[in-house]
CSV table of C-alpha atoms in Angstrom, one decimal:
chain,number,residue,atom,x,y,z
A,439,MET,CA,104.7,83.7,133.5
A,440,GLY,CA,101.2,84.1,132.3
A,441,THR,CA,99.7,86.5,129.8
A,442,TYR,CA,99.1,90.0,131.3
A,443,SER,CA,95.5,91.1,131.3
A,444,ALA,CA,94.8,94.6,132.4
A,445,LYS,CA,91.9,95.2,134.9
A,446,PRO,CA,89.8,98.4,134.5
A,447,ALA,CA,91.1,99.7,137.9
A,448,GLU,CA,94.8,99.4,136.7
A,449,VAL,CA,94.3,101.4,133.5
A,450,GLU,CA,96.1,104.7,133.3
A,451,LYS,CA,94.3,107.0,130.8
A,452,LYS,CA,96.2,110.0,129.4
A,453,TRP,CA,94.7,113.1,127.7
A,454,VAL,CA,96.1,113.8,124.2
A,455,MET,CA,95.3,116.7,121.9
A,456,ILE,CA,95.6,116.6,118.1
A,457,ASP,CA,95.4,119.6,115.8
A,458,ALA,CA,93.7,118.4,112.6
A,459,ASN,CA,94.6,121.4,110.5
A,460,GLY,CA,95.6,120.2,107.0
A,461,LEU,CA,95.7,116.5,108.0
A,462,VAL,CA,94.3,113.7,105.8
A,463,VAL,CA,91.0,112.3,107.3
A,464,GLY,CA,91.7,108.6,106.9
A,465,ARG,CA,95.3,108.7,108.2
A,466,LEU,CA,94.3,110.8,111.2
A,467,ALA,CA,91.3,108.5,111.9
A,468,THR,CA,93.5,105.3,112.0
A,469,ILE,CA,95.9,106.9,114.5
A,470,VAL,CA,93.0,108.2,116.7
A,471,ALA,CA,91.1,104.8,116.5
A,472,MET,CA,94.3,103.0,117.6
A,473,ARG,CA,94.8,105.5,120.5
A,474,LEU,CA,91.1,105.1,121.6
A,475,ARG,CA,91.4,101.3,121.8
A,476,GLY,CA,94.7,101.5,123.6
A,477,LYS,CA,96.6,99.4,121.0
A,478,HIS,CA,99.6,101.7,121.3
A,479,LYS,CA,100.2,100.5,124.8
A,480,PRO,CA,102.1,97.3,125.8
A,481,THR,CA,99.3,96.6,128.3
A,482,PHE,CA,96.6,96.4,125.6
A,483,THR,CA,93.8,94.1,126.6
A,484,PRO,CA,91.0,93.6,124.0
A,485,HIS,CA,88.1,93.5,126.5
A,486,VAL,CA,89.1,96.5,128.6
A,487,ASP,CA,88.8,100.2,127.8
A,488,ASP,CA,92.5,101.1,128.2
A,489,GLY,CA,92.8,103.8,125.5
A,490,ASP,CA,93.5,107.5,125.9
A,491,ASN,CA,91.1,110.4,126.0
A,492,VAL,CA,91.6,112.2,122.6
A,493,ILE,CA,90.8,115.8,121.9
A,494,ILE,CA,90.8,116.9,118.2
A,495,VAL,CA,90.7,120.6,117.3
A,496,ASN,CA,90.3,122.3,113.9
A,497,ALA,CA,88.3,119.3,112.6
A,498,ALA,CA,86.7,121.6,110.0
A,499,LYS,CA,90.1,122.0,108.3
A,500,VAL,CA,90.8,118.3,107.5
A,501,VAL,CA,91.6,117.3,104.0
A,502,LEU,CA,90.2,114.5,101.7
A,503,THR,CA,92.6,113.1,99.2
A,504,GLY,CA,91.9,112.2,95.5
A,505,ASN,CA,88.4,112.6,94.2
A,506,LYS,CA,86.7,112.2,97.5
A,507,ALA,CA,86.3,115.9,98.0
A,508,SER,CA,84.4,116.5,94.8
A,509,SER,CA,80.6,116.7,95.1
A,510,GLY,CA,79.9,115.1,91.7
A,511,SER,CA,80.2,111.4,90.7
A,512,GLY,CA,83.2,109.8,92.3
A,513,GLY,CA,83.0,111.9,95.4
A,514,LYS,CA,82.6,110.3,98.9
A,515,VAL,CA,79.0,109.8,99.8
A,516,TYR,CA,77.5,109.1,103.2
A,517,TYR,CA,74.2,107.2,103.2
A,518,HIS,CA,71.6,106.9,106.0
A,519,HIS,CA,68.1,105.5,106.0
A,520,THR,CA,65.0,107.2,107.6
A,521,GLY,CA,63.3,104.0,108.3
A,522,TYR,CA,60.5,104.6,105.8
A,523,ILE,CA,60.1,102.8,102.5
A,524,GLY,CA,62.4,104.2,99.9
A,525,GLY,CA,63.9,106.5,102.6
A,526,ILE,CA,67.6,106.2,101.8
A,527,LYS,CA,69.3,109.6,102.0
A,528,GLU,CA,72.7,110.6,100.8
A,529,ARG,CA,75.1,113.5,101.5
A,530,THR,CA,78.5,114.1,100.1
A,531,ALA,CA,81.6,114.6,102.3
A,532,LYS,CA,82.0,118.0,100.7
A,533,SER,CA,78.5,119.2,101.7
A,534,ILE,CA,79.1,118.0,105.3
A,535,LEU,CA,82.5,119.7,105.6
A,536,GLU,CA,80.9,123.0,104.3
A,537,GLY,CA,77.8,122.5,106.5
A,538,LYS,CA,77.0,123.3,110.1
A,539,PHE,CA,78.8,120.3,111.7
A,540,PRO,CA,82.0,119.6,109.7
A,541,GLU,CA,83.5,117.6,112.5
A,542,ARG,CA,81.1,114.7,111.7
A,543,VAL,CA,83.2,113.6,108.8
A,544,LEU,CA,86.1,112.8,111.2
A,545,GLU,CA,83.8,111.4,113.9
A,546,LYS,CA,82.2,108.9,111.4
A,547,ALA,CA,85.6,107.9,110.0
A,548,ILE,CA,86.9,107.1,113.5
A,549,GLU,CA,83.6,105.4,114.6
A,550,ARG,CA,83.7,103.1,111.6
A,551,MET,CA,87.3,102.1,112.4
A,552,LEU,CA,86.4,100.8,115.8
A,553,PRO,CA,84.8,97.4,116.3
A,554,ARG,CA,81.0,97.4,116.8
A,555,GLY,CA,79.7,96.7,120.3
A,556,PRO,CA,79.3,98.0,123.8
A,557,LEU,CA,83.0,98.5,124.5
A,558,ALA,CA,83.5,100.5,121.3
A,559,ARG,CA,80.7,102.8,122.2
A,560,VAL,CA,82.4,103.5,125.6
A,561,GLN,CA,85.7,104.1,123.8
A,562,LEU,CA,84.1,106.5,121.3
A,563,GLY,CA,82.9,108.5,124.4
A,564,ASN,CA,86.6,109.2,125.1
A,565,LEU,CA,86.8,111.1,121.8
A,566,ARG,CA,86.1,114.9,121.7
A,567,VAL,CA,86.0,116.6,118.3
A,568,TYR,CA,85.8,120.4,117.8
A,569,ALA,CA,85.5,122.2,114.5
A,570,GLY,CA,87.4,125.2,115.7
A,571,PRO,CA,90.7,125.8,117.7
A,572,GLU,CA,89.1,126.1,121.1
A,573,HIS,CA,88.2,123.3,123.5
A,574,PRO,CA,87.0,123.3,127.2
A,575,HIS,CA,89.5,120.6,128.4
A,576,ALA,CA,92.5,122.8,129.3
A,577,ALA,CA,92.2,121.6,133.0
A,578,GLN,CA,93.2,118.1,131.9
A,579,ASN,CA,96.6,119.3,130.6
A,580,PRO,CA,96.4,117.3,127.3
A,581,GLU,CA,99.7,116.2,125.7
A,582,GLN,CA,100.1,117.6,122.2
A,583,ILE,CA,100.7,115.1,119.4
A,584,ASP,CA,101.9,116.2,116.0
A,585,ILE,CA,100.4,113.7,113.6
A,586,GLY,CA,101.8,115.6,110.5
A,587,ALA,CA,105.4,115.0,111.7
A,588,LEU,CA,104.9,111.2,112.0
A,589,ASN,CA,104.7,110.7,108.2
A,590,ARG,CA,104.9,113.2,105.3
A,591,LYS,CA,101.7,111.6,103.8
A,592,ASN,CA,99.7,112.6,106.9
A,593,ARG,CA,99.7,116.3,106.0
A,594,ARG,CA,98.2,117.6,102.7
A,595,SER,CA,98.0,121.2,101.6
A,596,ALA,CA,94.4,121.7,100.5
C-alpha cells in the first residue's frame, strides 16, 4: 500500500460559511488557513489545492485581544513600503478596522498564515471576505460552521 496522493481532478471542494461576529482574529485565521489548505481532510496533499471555498461574513466585527486594538504604543501595526527611499508607511489595526475596508485585517492574517508561493496564491483565491452580513454566494449552498462553539476562547465580547 503506497502513500495516497490526491490528483487535482479527484479533489472535492466544499463551500463553507463562517460568521466572524465577535470572533478573535488570530484564532479564526488559523482555522480558515487550515481549511483553505485542506489540512482538515484525510486526503491532504501538500502540492495540490484540495482545500474548501471559505466565505466569511461580518468581518468588520472581529475582535483583537490584549493591547492589539489600541492605537497607541503597543497596538498592532501593519507596515508597507512605497518603493521610494524612506517610504515605509504604517497603519494600526484599529485604524484599518474603523476605515473603509475593515475586512483587510482578517485577509492579511489569513494570507500570512499560508505558505508563500504560487499554490498559496491560488488557495487564497478560494477565500471570500465580506465586512457585512450579505454575500452573493447563496447559490453554492455553503455549510455554516460555528467557530465560536469549537472553543470558548474563539469568541470574545468586545
